[in-house]
Short mmCIF file of C-alpha atoms in Angstrom, two decimals:
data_model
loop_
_atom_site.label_atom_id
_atom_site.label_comp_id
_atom_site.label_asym_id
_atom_site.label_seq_id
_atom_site.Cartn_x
_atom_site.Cartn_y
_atom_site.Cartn_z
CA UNK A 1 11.66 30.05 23.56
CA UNK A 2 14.32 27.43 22.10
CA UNK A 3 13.84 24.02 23.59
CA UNK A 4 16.39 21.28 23.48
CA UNK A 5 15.25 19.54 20.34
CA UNK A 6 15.82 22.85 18.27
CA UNK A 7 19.05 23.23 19.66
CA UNK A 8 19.67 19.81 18.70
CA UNK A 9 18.33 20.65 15.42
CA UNK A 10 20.84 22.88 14.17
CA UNK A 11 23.38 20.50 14.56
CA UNK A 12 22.24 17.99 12.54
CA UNK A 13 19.69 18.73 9.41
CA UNK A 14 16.53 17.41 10.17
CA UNK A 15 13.38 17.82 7.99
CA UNK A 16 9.72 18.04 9.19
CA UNK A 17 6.80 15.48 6.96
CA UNK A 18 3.37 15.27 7.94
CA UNK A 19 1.99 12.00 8.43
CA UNK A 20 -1.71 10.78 8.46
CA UNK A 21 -3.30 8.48 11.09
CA UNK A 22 -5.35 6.19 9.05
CA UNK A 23 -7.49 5.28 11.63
CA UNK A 24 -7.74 8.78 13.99
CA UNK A 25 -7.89 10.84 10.60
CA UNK A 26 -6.17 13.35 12.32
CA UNK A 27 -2.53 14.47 10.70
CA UNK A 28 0.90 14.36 12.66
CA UNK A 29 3.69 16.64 12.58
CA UNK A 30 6.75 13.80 12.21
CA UNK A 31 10.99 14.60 11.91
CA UNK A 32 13.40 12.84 10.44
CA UNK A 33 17.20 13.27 9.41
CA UNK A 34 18.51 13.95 6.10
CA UNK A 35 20.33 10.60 5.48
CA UNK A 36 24.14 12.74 5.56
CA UNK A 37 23.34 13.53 9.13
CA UNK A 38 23.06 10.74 10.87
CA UNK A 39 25.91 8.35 12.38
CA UNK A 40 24.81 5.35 10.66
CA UNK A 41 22.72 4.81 7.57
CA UNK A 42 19.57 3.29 6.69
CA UNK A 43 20.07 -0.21 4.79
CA UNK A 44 18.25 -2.89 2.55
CA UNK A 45 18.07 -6.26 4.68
CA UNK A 46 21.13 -7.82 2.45
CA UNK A 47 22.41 -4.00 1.48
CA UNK A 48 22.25 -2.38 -2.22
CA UNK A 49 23.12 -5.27 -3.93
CA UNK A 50 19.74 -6.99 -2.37
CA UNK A 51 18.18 -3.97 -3.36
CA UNK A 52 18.60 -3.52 -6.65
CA UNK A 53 17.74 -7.48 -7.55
CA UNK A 54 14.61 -6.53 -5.12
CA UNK A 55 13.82 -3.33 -7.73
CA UNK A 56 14.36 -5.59 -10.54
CA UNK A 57 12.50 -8.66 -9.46
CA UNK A 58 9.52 -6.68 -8.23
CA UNK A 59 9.28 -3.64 -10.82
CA UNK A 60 6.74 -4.14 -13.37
CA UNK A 61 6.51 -2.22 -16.44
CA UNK A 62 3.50 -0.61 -17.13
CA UNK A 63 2.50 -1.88 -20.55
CA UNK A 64 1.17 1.69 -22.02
CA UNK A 65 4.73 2.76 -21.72
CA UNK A 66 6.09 -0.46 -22.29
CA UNK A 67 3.56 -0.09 -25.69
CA UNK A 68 5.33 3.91 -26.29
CA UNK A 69 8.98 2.77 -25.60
CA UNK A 70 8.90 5.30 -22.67
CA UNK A 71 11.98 4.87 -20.65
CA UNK A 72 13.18 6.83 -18.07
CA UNK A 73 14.35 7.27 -14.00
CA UNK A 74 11.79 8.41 -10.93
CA UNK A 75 13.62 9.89 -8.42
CA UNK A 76 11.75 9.15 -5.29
CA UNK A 77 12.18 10.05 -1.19
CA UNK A 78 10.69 7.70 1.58
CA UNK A 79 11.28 7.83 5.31
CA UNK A 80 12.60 4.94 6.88
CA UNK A 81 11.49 5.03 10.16
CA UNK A 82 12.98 4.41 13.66
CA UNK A 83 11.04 1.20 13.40
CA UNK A 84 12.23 0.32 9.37
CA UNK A 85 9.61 0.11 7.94
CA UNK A 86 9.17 2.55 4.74
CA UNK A 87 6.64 5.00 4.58
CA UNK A 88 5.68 8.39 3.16
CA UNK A 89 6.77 7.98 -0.51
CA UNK A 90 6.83 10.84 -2.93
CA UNK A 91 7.61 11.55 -5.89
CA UNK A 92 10.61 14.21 -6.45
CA UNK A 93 11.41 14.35 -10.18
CA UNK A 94 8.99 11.53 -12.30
CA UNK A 95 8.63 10.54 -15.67
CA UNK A 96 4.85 10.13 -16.76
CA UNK A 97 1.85 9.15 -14.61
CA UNK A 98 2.54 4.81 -15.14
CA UNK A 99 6.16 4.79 -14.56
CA UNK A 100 5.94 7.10 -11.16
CA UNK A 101 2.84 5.52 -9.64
CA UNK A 102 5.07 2.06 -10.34
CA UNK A 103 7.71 3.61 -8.70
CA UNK A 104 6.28 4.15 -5.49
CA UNK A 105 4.39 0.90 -5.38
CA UNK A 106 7.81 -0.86 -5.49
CA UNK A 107 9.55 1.08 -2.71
CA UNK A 108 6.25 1.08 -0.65
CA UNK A 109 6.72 -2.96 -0.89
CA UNK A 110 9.86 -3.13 0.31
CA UNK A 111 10.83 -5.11 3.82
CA UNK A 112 11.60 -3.17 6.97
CA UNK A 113 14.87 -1.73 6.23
CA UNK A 114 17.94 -1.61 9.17
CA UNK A 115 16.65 2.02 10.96
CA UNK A 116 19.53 5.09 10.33
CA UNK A 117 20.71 5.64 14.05
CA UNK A 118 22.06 9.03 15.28
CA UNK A 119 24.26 8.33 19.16
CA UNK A 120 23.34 4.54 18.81
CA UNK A 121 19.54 4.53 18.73
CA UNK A 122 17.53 4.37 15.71
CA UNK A 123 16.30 7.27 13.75
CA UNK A 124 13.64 8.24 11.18
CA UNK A 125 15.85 9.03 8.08
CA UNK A 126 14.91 10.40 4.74
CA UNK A 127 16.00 8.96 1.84
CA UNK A 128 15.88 9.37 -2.31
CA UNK A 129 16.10 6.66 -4.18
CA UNK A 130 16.45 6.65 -8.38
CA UNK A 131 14.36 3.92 -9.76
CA UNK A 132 15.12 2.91 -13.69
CA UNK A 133 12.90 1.95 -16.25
CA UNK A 134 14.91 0.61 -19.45
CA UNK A 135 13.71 -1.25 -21.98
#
């Protein structure tokens, strides 16, 4: 039997994760939107401009690659949730094991982002994000 939220699915693209209660152990069936579906997007407190001198200023090379001359791009998704804050990082296409673990310890720092909102109210929304490593 179709309930309203499937219905509502089809419309829009929506995507299930699985999240973990740290505390209750016990794992969560979550949704969120694929960031084209949704009315207004997820954003950086200052917008991409802020973000990129946040990737820049917190980013760290590791120094065995820094050591190789390994350069590269992880392309990583998150969800921002309803509430902004960033969780359930991944990595989608990486480089080696330093670069992608540094990756995902800079996005998982980031500040509560401004939530995605579908019909004016805020949304989980899942994003990718590229993140550089140049020498």
């Amino acid at each position: 039997m179709a309930t309203a939220f499937d219905a509502y699915a089809q419309s829009r693209r929506i995507v299930t994760y699985h999240s973990v209660q740290i505390h209750g152990g016990a794992v969560a069936e979550m949704h969120a939107y694929l960031s084209d579906d949704v009315d207004e997007q997820p954003q950086f407190p200052g917008g991409d401009s802020a973000m990129l001198q946040f990737i820049n200023r917190e980013r760290t090379y590791p120094a065995a690659e820094y050591n190789a001359g390994v350069q590269g791009r992880v392309l990583c998704s998150f969800i921002v949730g309803a509430d902004g804050r960033v969780h359930n990082v991944e990595v989608v296409r990486g480089c080696t094991e330093g670069l992608n673990q540094e990756a995902v310890r800079v996005i998982r720092s980031m500040p509560r982002w401004k939530a995605g909102k579908v019909d004016g109210s805020p949304v989980p929304v899942l994003c990718i994000l590229p993140i550089p490593f140049r020498l």
